[in-house]
Short mmCIF file of C-alpha atoms in Angstrom, two decimals:
data_model
loop_
_atom_site.label_atom_id
_atom_site.label_comp_id
_atom_site.label_asym_id
_atom_site.label_seq_id
_atom_site.Cartn_x
_atom_site.Cartn_y
_atom_site.Cartn_z
CA MET D 1 53.08 -27.74 -42.76
CA LEU D 2 54.43 -27.58 -46.30
CA GLY D 3 57.98 -28.46 -45.30
CA SER D 4 56.83 -31.52 -43.40
CA ALA D 5 54.64 -32.56 -46.33
CA ALA D 6 57.30 -32.34 -49.09
CA GLN D 7 57.22 -36.08 -49.78
CA ASN D 8 53.41 -36.02 -49.57
CA VAL D 9 53.36 -33.35 -52.29
CA ILE D 10 55.55 -35.50 -54.55
CA ALA D 11 53.51 -38.64 -53.90
CA LEU D 12 50.30 -36.74 -54.61
CA SER D 13 51.40 -35.28 -57.94
CA ASP D 14 52.86 -38.61 -59.11
CA SER D 15 49.61 -40.37 -58.21
CA VAL D 16 47.38 -37.82 -59.94
CA PHE D 17 49.19 -38.06 -63.29
CA LEU D 18 49.42 -41.85 -63.17
CA TYR D 19 45.70 -42.00 -62.35
CA HIS D 20 45.10 -40.49 -65.79
CA LEU D 21 47.58 -42.87 -67.43
CA SER D 22 46.08 -46.22 -66.40
CA GLU D 23 44.53 -47.98 -63.41
CA GLN D 24 47.48 -50.39 -63.29
CA ASP D 25 50.01 -47.55 -63.07
CA PHE D 26 47.86 -45.90 -60.41
CA ALA D 27 47.72 -49.14 -58.41
CA ALA D 28 51.50 -49.60 -58.74
CA ILE D 29 52.33 -46.09 -57.51
CA GLY D 30 50.11 -46.78 -54.51
CA PHE D 31 52.36 -49.66 -53.48
CA VAL D 32 55.80 -48.32 -54.43
CA GLY D 33 54.85 -44.80 -53.32
CA VAL D 34 54.25 -46.02 -49.76
CA PHE D 35 57.58 -47.88 -49.90
CA TYR D 36 59.41 -44.69 -50.85
CA LEU D 37 57.60 -42.79 -48.10
CA VAL D 38 59.12 -45.31 -45.67
CA VAL D 39 62.57 -44.65 -47.18
CA ALA D 40 62.03 -40.88 -46.91
CA ALA D 41 60.72 -41.23 -43.36
CA ILE D 42 63.93 -42.96 -42.28
CA GLY D 43 66.00 -39.95 -43.35
CA TYR D 44 63.41 -37.56 -41.92
CA GLY D 45 63.44 -39.43 -38.60
CA PHE D 46 67.21 -39.16 -38.23
CA SER D 47 66.96 -35.43 -38.93
CA ARG D 48 64.48 -35.01 -36.09
CA GLY D 49 67.16 -35.81 -33.52
CA GLY D 50 69.27 -32.98 -34.90
CA GLN D 51 66.21 -30.71 -34.91
CA LEU D 52 65.59 -31.41 -31.21
CA LEU D 53 69.21 -30.68 -30.32
CA ILE D 54 69.21 -27.45 -32.35
CA ALA D 55 65.97 -26.27 -30.71
CA ARG D 56 67.36 -27.13 -27.27
CA ARG D 57 70.56 -25.13 -27.94
CA MET D 58 68.52 -22.17 -29.23
CA GLY D 59 66.34 -22.30 -26.11
CA ALA D 60 69.53 -22.22 -24.03
CA MET D 61 70.79 -19.20 -26.05
CA GLU D 62 73.70 -21.09 -27.66
CA PRO D 63 73.24 -20.42 -31.43
CA GLU D 64 76.95 -20.93 -32.14
CA GLN D 65 76.44 -24.67 -31.51
CA VAL D 66 73.87 -24.98 -34.31
CA GLY D 67 76.34 -25.39 -37.19
CA ARG D 68 78.23 -28.21 -35.47
CA ILE D 69 74.99 -30.12 -34.87
CA PHE D 70 73.80 -29.46 -38.42
CA TYR D 71 76.93 -30.79 -40.13
CA SER D 72 77.00 -33.88 -37.93
CA MET D 73 73.45 -34.49 -39.11
CA VAL D 74 74.47 -34.00 -42.78
CA TYR D 75 77.43 -36.40 -42.49
CA TYR D 76 75.21 -39.11 -41.08
CA GLU D 77 72.42 -38.51 -43.61
CA LEU D 78 74.89 -38.87 -46.50
CA GLY D 79 76.13 -42.21 -45.21
CA LEU D 80 72.57 -43.39 -44.71
CA ALA D 81 71.59 -42.23 -48.22
CA ILE D 82 74.32 -44.44 -49.75
CA VAL D 83 73.00 -47.48 -47.88
CA MET D 84 69.37 -46.84 -48.91
CA PHE D 85 70.35 -46.18 -52.54
CA LEU D 86 72.19 -49.49 -52.80
CA PHE D 87 69.23 -51.32 -51.26
CA MET D 88 66.76 -49.77 -53.72
CA GLN D 89 69.02 -50.53 -56.68
CA TYR D 90 69.93 -54.11 -55.81
CA GLY D 91 67.67 -55.39 -53.04
CA CYS D 92 64.14 -54.33 -53.95
CA TYR D 93 63.70 -57.02 -56.61
CA TYR D 94 63.86 -59.69 -53.92
CA PHE D 95 62.13 -57.59 -51.28
CA PHE D 96 59.09 -56.74 -53.42
CA SER D 97 58.69 -60.37 -54.48
CA LEU D 98 57.77 -61.15 -50.87
CA PHE D 99 54.69 -58.89 -51.04
CA ILE D 100 53.46 -58.58 -54.64
CA ASP D 101 51.48 -61.24 -56.53
CA SER D 102 50.80 -59.26 -59.73
CA ASP D 103 53.66 -59.26 -62.25
CA ILE D 104 52.45 -55.95 -63.68
CA ILE D 105 52.52 -54.20 -60.30
CA PHE D 106 55.89 -55.80 -59.51
CA TYR D 107 57.71 -54.61 -62.62
CA LYS D 108 56.09 -51.19 -62.69
CA SER D 109 57.19 -50.66 -59.09
CA LEU D 110 60.80 -51.50 -60.00
CA GLU D 111 60.57 -49.26 -63.07
CA TYR D 112 59.60 -46.33 -60.85
CA LEU D 113 62.43 -46.95 -58.37
CA GLU D 114 65.06 -47.17 -61.10
CA TYR D 115 64.96 -43.37 -61.37
CA ARG D 116 63.41 -42.44 -58.02
CA SER D 117 66.20 -44.02 -55.98
CA TRP D 118 68.70 -41.33 -57.09
CA GLY D 119 66.66 -38.70 -55.28
CA VAL D 120 67.43 -40.17 -51.85
CA PHE D 121 70.71 -38.19 -51.62
CA PHE D 122 69.01 -34.84 -52.13
CA SER D 123 66.00 -35.85 -50.04
CA TYR D 124 68.11 -36.77 -47.02
CA ILE D 125 70.26 -33.62 -47.14
CA GLY D 126 67.08 -31.61 -47.77
CA VAL D 127 65.42 -32.88 -44.58
CA ALA D 128 68.59 -31.95 -42.67
CA ILE D 129 68.22 -28.37 -43.93
CA ILE D 130 64.52 -28.36 -43.03
CA ALA D 131 65.43 -29.66 -39.55
CA LEU D 132 67.93 -26.79 -39.22
CA TYR D 133 65.43 -24.04 -40.05
CA THR D 134 62.61 -25.69 -38.10
CA GLY D 135 64.90 -26.08 -35.09
CA VAL D 136 65.76 -22.36 -35.08
CA ALA D 137 62.07 -21.52 -35.68
CA ARG D 138 62.67 -19.73 -39.01
CA THR D 139 60.45 -21.69 -41.37
CA SER D 140 59.30 -19.06 -43.90
CA PHE D 141 61.64 -20.11 -46.73
CA ILE D 142 60.61 -23.75 -46.34
CA VAL D 143 57.27 -22.69 -47.84
CA ILE D 144 58.93 -21.17 -50.91
CA ASP D 145 61.21 -24.16 -51.42
CA THR D 146 58.32 -26.61 -51.15
CA VAL D 147 56.37 -24.62 -53.73
CA VAL D 148 59.39 -24.80 -56.07
CA LEU D 149 59.53 -28.56 -55.46
CA ALA D 150 55.84 -28.98 -56.25
CA VAL D 151 55.85 -26.80 -59.39
CA VAL D 152 58.90 -28.52 -60.91
CA ASN D 153 57.53 -31.96 -60.08
CA ILE D 154 54.11 -31.25 -61.57
CA ALA D 155 55.59 -29.75 -64.75
CA LEU D 156 57.98 -32.66 -65.29
CA ASP D 157 55.30 -35.23 -64.43
CA TYR D 158 53.15 -33.75 -67.20
CA GLY D 159 56.04 -33.85 -69.67
CA LEU D 160 57.63 -37.19 -68.83
CA VAL D 161 54.59 -39.33 -67.97
CA PHE D 162 52.69 -38.45 -71.16
CA GLY D 163 55.55 -37.35 -73.46
CA HIS D 164 54.60 -33.67 -73.84
CA TRP D 165 56.90 -30.73 -74.69
CA GLY D 166 59.19 -32.96 -76.75
CA LEU D 167 60.09 -35.10 -73.75
CA PRO D 168 60.02 -38.91 -73.98
CA GLN D 169 56.85 -40.71 -72.85
CA MET D 170 58.15 -42.74 -69.91
CA GLY D 171 54.98 -43.58 -67.95
CA ILE D 172 55.60 -44.50 -64.32
CA ALA D 173 59.39 -44.28 -64.83
CA GLY D 174 58.88 -40.66 -65.91
CA ALA D 175 57.12 -39.94 -62.61
CA GLY D 176 60.16 -41.31 -60.76
CA LEU D 177 62.56 -39.20 -62.82
CA ALA D 178 60.40 -36.07 -62.42
CA SER D 179 60.37 -36.42 -58.64
CA THR D 180 64.14 -36.89 -58.46
CA VAL D 181 64.85 -33.84 -60.63
CA ALA D 182 62.39 -31.78 -58.55
CA GLU D 183 64.29 -32.69 -55.37
CA VAL D 184 67.59 -31.69 -57.00
CA VAL D 185 66.18 -28.28 -57.97
CA ALA D 186 64.68 -27.72 -54.50
CA PHE D 187 68.03 -28.62 -52.91
CA VAL D 188 69.91 -26.13 -55.11
CA VAL D 189 67.39 -23.36 -54.32
CA PHE D 190 67.72 -23.94 -50.57
CA GLY D 191 71.53 -24.00 -50.90
CA LEU D 192 71.45 -20.56 -52.55
CA TYR D 193 69.21 -19.26 -49.77
CA ILE D 194 71.71 -20.38 -47.12
CA LEU D 195 74.52 -18.54 -48.94
CA PHE D 196 72.62 -15.25 -48.62
CA ASP D 197 71.15 -15.87 -45.15
CA GLN D 198 72.55 -13.30 -42.71
CA HIS D 199 71.92 -15.59 -39.74
CA ALA D 200 74.07 -18.35 -41.25
CA ARG D 201 77.19 -16.80 -39.72
CA ILE D 202 75.59 -16.72 -36.27
CA TYR D 203 74.93 -20.45 -36.59
CA ARG D 204 78.47 -20.96 -38.00
CA LEU D 205 77.15 -22.64 -41.16
CA PHE D 206 80.14 -21.51 -43.23
CA HIS D 207 82.57 -23.23 -40.90
CA LEU D 208 82.87 -26.88 -41.96
CA PRO D 209 83.75 -28.82 -38.81
CA LYS D 210 85.53 -32.15 -38.62
CA VAL D 211 83.45 -35.27 -38.26
CA ASP D 212 82.41 -35.36 -34.60
CA PHE D 213 81.64 -39.02 -33.94
CA SER D 214 80.57 -38.37 -30.36
CA LEU D 215 77.94 -35.86 -31.53
CA ILE D 216 76.84 -38.19 -34.33
CA ARG D 217 76.41 -40.99 -31.77
CA LYS D 218 74.37 -38.65 -29.58
CA GLN D 219 72.11 -37.74 -32.49
CA TYR D 220 71.87 -41.39 -33.49
CA LYS D 221 70.91 -42.42 -29.97
CA LEU D 222 68.21 -39.73 -29.88
CA SER D 223 67.03 -40.29 -33.46
CA PHE D 224 67.03 -44.08 -33.70
CA PRO D 225 63.76 -44.51 -31.77
CA ILE D 226 62.19 -41.81 -33.98
CA VAL D 227 63.34 -43.66 -37.10
CA ALA D 228 62.12 -46.94 -35.69
CA GLN D 229 58.79 -45.25 -34.95
CA ALA D 230 58.54 -44.07 -38.56
CA PHE D 231 59.59 -47.49 -39.81
CA VAL D 232 57.03 -49.22 -37.63
CA GLY D 233 54.28 -46.71 -38.48
CA LEU D 234 54.78 -46.39 -42.24
CA GLY D 235 56.18 -49.92 -42.52
CA SER D 236 52.92 -51.31 -41.17
CA TRP D 237 51.13 -49.17 -43.77
CA PHE D 238 53.36 -50.70 -46.44
CA VAL D 239 52.39 -54.19 -45.23
CA PHE D 240 48.76 -53.08 -45.29
CA PHE D 241 49.09 -52.21 -48.98
CA GLY D 242 50.74 -55.57 -49.62
CA ILE D 243 47.82 -57.37 -47.96
CA VAL D 244 45.26 -55.31 -49.90
CA GLU D 245 47.12 -56.07 -53.16
CA ASN D 246 46.22 -59.72 -52.61
CA LEU D 247 42.55 -58.74 -52.91
CA GLY D 248 43.09 -57.52 -56.48
CA GLU D 249 44.31 -54.60 -58.54
CA ARG D 250 40.93 -52.80 -58.27
CA GLU D 251 41.00 -52.88 -54.46
CA LEU D 252 44.60 -51.67 -54.51
CA ALA D 253 43.63 -48.78 -56.81
CA ILE D 254 40.76 -47.77 -54.47
CA THR D 255 43.07 -47.94 -51.48
CA ASN D 256 45.62 -45.78 -53.29
CA LEU D 257 42.92 -43.19 -54.02
CA VAL D 258 42.01 -43.07 -50.32
CA ARG D 259 45.72 -42.87 -49.44
CA MET D 260 46.14 -39.96 -51.83
CA VAL D 261 43.27 -38.06 -50.18
CA TYR D 262 44.70 -39.01 -46.78
CA LEU D 263 48.05 -37.45 -47.76
CA ILE D 264 46.36 -34.19 -48.73
CA LEU D 265 44.17 -33.93 -45.65
CA SER D 266 46.93 -34.92 -43.21
CA ILE D 267 49.18 -31.99 -44.18
CA PRO D 268 47.98 -29.74 -41.28
CA CYS D 269 48.75 -32.43 -38.72
CA TRP D 270 52.24 -33.08 -40.10
CA GLY D 271 52.99 -29.38 -39.87
CA PHE D 272 51.68 -28.96 -36.32
CA SER D 273 53.48 -32.15 -35.28
CA SER D 274 56.82 -30.86 -36.56
CA GLY D 275 56.18 -27.48 -34.94
CA VAL D 276 55.31 -28.96 -31.55
CA ASN D 277 58.67 -30.81 -31.59
CA THR D 278 60.49 -27.48 -31.72
CA LEU D 279 58.16 -25.77 -29.22
CA VAL D 280 58.47 -28.51 -26.61
CA SER D 281 62.25 -28.83 -26.93
CA ASN D 282 62.70 -25.04 -26.88
CA PHE D 283 60.51 -24.62 -23.77
CA ILE D 284 62.47 -27.32 -21.95
CA GLY D 285 65.71 -25.57 -22.95
CA GLN D 286 64.30 -22.44 -21.26
CA GLN D 287 63.52 -24.47 -18.10
CA LYS D 288 59.75 -24.05 -18.65
CA ARG D 289 58.65 -27.67 -18.30
CA GLN D 290 55.32 -26.66 -16.77
CA ALA D 291 54.30 -25.17 -20.15
CA VAL D 292 54.90 -28.36 -22.14
CA VAL D 293 51.57 -30.20 -21.69
CA PRO D 294 49.44 -27.02 -22.17
CA ILE D 295 51.28 -26.15 -25.41
CA ILE D 296 50.75 -29.71 -26.70
CA TRP D 297 47.02 -29.43 -25.92
CA LYS D 298 46.73 -26.08 -27.69
CA THR D 299 48.63 -27.38 -30.73
CA ALA D 300 46.41 -30.50 -30.86
CA LYS D 301 43.27 -28.34 -30.86
CA LEU D 302 44.62 -26.19 -33.71
CA SER D 303 45.60 -29.33 -35.63
CA TRP D 304 42.11 -30.86 -35.24
CA ILE D 305 40.28 -27.67 -36.23
CA SER D 306 42.51 -27.10 -39.29
CA THR D 307 42.15 -30.72 -40.40
CA MET D 308 38.38 -30.74 -40.06
CA ILE D 309 38.04 -27.47 -42.02
CA ILE D 310 39.62 -29.04 -45.10
CA ALA D 311 38.47 -32.64 -44.53
CA LEU D 312 34.71 -32.22 -44.12
CA PRO D 313 34.02 -30.74 -47.59
CA VAL D 314 36.18 -33.38 -49.31
CA VAL D 315 34.49 -36.28 -47.52
CA ILE D 316 30.96 -34.95 -48.01
CA PHE D 317 31.42 -33.91 -51.66
CA PRO D 318 34.29 -36.07 -53.00
CA THR D 319 32.97 -36.27 -56.56
CA TYR D 320 32.87 -32.48 -56.96
CA LEU D 321 36.04 -31.53 -55.11
CA LEU D 322 38.23 -34.32 -56.50
CA TYR D 323 37.02 -33.87 -60.08
CA PRO D 324 39.57 -31.12 -60.92
CA LEU D 325 42.33 -33.58 -60.03
CA LEU D 326 40.81 -36.87 -61.10
CA GLY D 327 38.09 -35.87 -63.55
CA GLY D 328 37.48 -38.11 -66.52
CA GLU D 329 34.88 -40.23 -68.20
CA ASP D 330 35.16 -42.98 -65.60
CA MET D 331 34.56 -41.67 -62.08
CA SER D 332 33.67 -45.11 -60.71
CA LEU D 333 36.84 -45.29 -58.63
CA ILE D 334 35.74 -42.25 -56.60
CA THR D 335 32.22 -43.68 -56.30
CA ASP D 336 33.55 -47.03 -55.04
CA ALA D 337 35.83 -45.27 -52.56
CA GLN D 338 33.11 -43.05 -51.04
CA PRO D 339 32.26 -45.41 -48.11
CA ILE D 340 35.97 -45.43 -47.18
CA PHE D 341 35.98 -41.62 -47.13
CA TRP D 342 33.59 -41.60 -44.15
CA VAL D 343 35.96 -43.93 -42.30
CA LEU D 344 38.79 -41.62 -43.31
CA LEU D 345 37.07 -38.67 -41.61
CA ILE D 346 37.15 -40.49 -38.27
CA ILE D 347 40.76 -41.52 -38.92
CA LEU D 348 41.77 -37.92 -39.57
CA SER D 349 39.98 -36.74 -36.44
CA SER D 350 41.97 -39.12 -34.25
CA PHE D 351 45.21 -38.65 -36.21
CA ALA D 352 45.06 -34.84 -35.93
CA VAL D 353 45.18 -35.14 -32.13
CA GLY D 354 47.26 -38.30 -31.79
CA GLY D 355 49.99 -37.15 -34.16
CA VAL D 356 50.53 -33.93 -32.20
CA PHE D 357 50.50 -35.67 -28.82
CA PHE D 358 52.96 -38.29 -29.98
CA ASN D 359 55.35 -35.73 -31.48
CA GLY D 360 55.05 -33.65 -28.33
CA LEU D 361 56.28 -36.68 -26.40
CA VAL D 362 59.17 -37.05 -28.86
CA GLY D 363 60.06 -33.39 -28.25
CA THR D 364 60.61 -34.14 -24.56
CA GLY D 365 63.39 -36.57 -25.50
CA ALA D 366 61.45 -39.67 -24.39
CA THR D 367 62.01 -41.26 -27.80
CA TYR D 368 62.51 -44.82 -26.56
CA TYR D 369 59.21 -44.77 -24.71
CA GLY D 370 57.59 -43.42 -27.88
CA LEU D 371 59.05 -46.35 -29.81
CA LYS D 372 57.64 -48.76 -27.24
CA ILE D 373 54.16 -47.25 -27.57
CA GLN D 374 54.21 -47.27 -31.36
CA THR D 375 55.53 -50.81 -31.61
CA TRP D 376 52.74 -52.24 -29.49
CA CYS D 377 50.13 -50.23 -31.40
CA ALA D 378 51.57 -51.39 -34.74
CA VAL D 379 51.55 -55.05 -33.69
CA PHE D 380 47.87 -54.73 -32.81
CA TYR D 381 47.26 -52.83 -36.07
CA LEU D 382 48.86 -55.49 -38.30
CA ALA D 383 47.21 -58.38 -36.47
CA TYR D 384 43.82 -56.72 -36.94
CA ILE D 385 44.38 -56.11 -40.66
CA TYR D 386 45.60 -59.65 -41.31
CA ILE D 387 42.61 -61.20 -39.57
CA GLU D 388 40.16 -58.76 -41.17
CA VAL D 389 41.36 -59.25 -44.76
CA ASN D 390 42.06 -62.98 -44.64
CA PHE D 391 39.38 -64.35 -42.33
CA THR D 392 36.43 -62.01 -41.65
CA HIS D 393 36.22 -60.52 -45.18
CA GLY D 394 34.60 -57.32 -43.93
CA GLY D 395 35.93 -55.38 -46.91
CA LEU D 396 38.11 -52.30 -47.31
CA ALA D 397 36.08 -50.13 -44.93
CA TRP D 398 36.78 -52.41 -41.97
CA ALA D 399 40.41 -52.81 -43.03
CA TRP D 400 40.86 -49.03 -43.02
CA ALA D 401 39.14 -48.84 -39.61
CA SER D 402 42.37 -50.27 -38.18
CA GLU D 403 43.79 -46.72 -38.43
CA ILE D 404 41.12 -45.46 -36.01
CA PHE D 405 41.96 -48.06 -33.36
CA TYR D 406 45.68 -47.39 -33.87
CA TRP D 407 45.45 -43.64 -33.24
CA LEU D 408 43.01 -43.94 -30.34
CA ALA D 409 45.46 -46.27 -28.59
CA MET D 410 48.30 -43.83 -29.35
CA ILE D 411 46.35 -40.90 -27.83
CA ILE D 412 45.55 -42.75 -24.61
CA LEU D 413 49.06 -44.14 -24.02
CA THR D 414 50.85 -40.91 -24.95
CA TYR D 415 48.61 -38.69 -22.83
CA ARG D 416 49.03 -40.94 -19.80
CA TYR D 417 52.80 -40.69 -20.10
CA LEU D 418 52.85 -36.91 -20.59
CA VAL D 419 50.74 -36.15 -17.51
CA SER D 420 52.84 -38.56 -15.42
CA ASN D 421 55.83 -36.14 -15.71
CA ARG D 422 58.23 -39.09 -16.00
CA TRP D 423 59.87 -37.28 -18.95
CA HIS D 424 61.21 -34.51 -16.68
CA GLY D 425 64.46 -36.36 -16.12
CA PHE D 426 65.57 -36.47 -19.79
CA ARG D 427 68.60 -34.37 -20.75
CA LEU D 428 69.75 -33.59 -24.30
#
């Protein structure tokens, strides 16, 4: 759960400190934070293809193939990181101008990315390492590394956003720098762990292979639909924030608060979704296809129960439970967001099941069908939001309700495909 939520942890800590800085900074991080989540999701999506291949090889008792798959994944992620870095440095000025009306939000978003963009190199290699250890089903150190990431990020956010401990007061730019440094530290810690990992030799991690373009193409072919799914899913969320920004900075700040709570409460589902990828692929590698749908059902039930355990108290008592993070003289933002929290509870209920089912489908290798499902759902999602915000004026609650319809459609379409057994013919 923690490994899958690394970017969520960063986004959360950045948002909390900027909430205490100013409402404008908090609104800006809501917009640019979602944009960076899309960037991170692209790298994460490409790593999932490698994760599926590693899990499949482990299920087939071929651990010596793991290192070759891992390094092919790293080579590709590095090339992709260069492309994304150049886009964030030189293309975002023009890209953001298409979505943002407020000059303050526009320039604060660019200020954040000036430092945050450097972290993409360590983020992309980091997700490759996470994919490696998730694929071989040895995830314990991911917890430690994510804790290191969170602690460093929180400490540097406190110092750089407000100018404590002799550090310069950089505001939203400080949050971007803090997150980048935290990713560097987490990467170094995981690198040291690999050096002392006894299983690394079994996986041939100390043998640097030549660039295998055929294997990279295979991973790309498997991963591209996953990346496109992430781009469509989070990209539509990014457009949603752009549409809400047109309603005003206050509405954007409320939406960012709800997003922040959403990120916290969705952590169980992200973890179970990543885990079900490995389980499904590993079971297929063992020629146990009959166990796939039952294990997805069991994982979905665990995901829903875990999500509801942490979500219900937050939704029912948001003022009390969010006060330690967001406490201050003005709690009106939480009060104004409370109606959206009830909508969020229904969203989380459907997401906890839909996210696991969808990632179970991805684990079978049917990634192109998954892309088809998500694209149609996203088109419906964006059309609904555009009409709701611009024509019906039902308010933020009805705009957020689009997430419910999105995940219900995902559950129905994914379940129908899984029980049809059409995925049995896929080979990795």
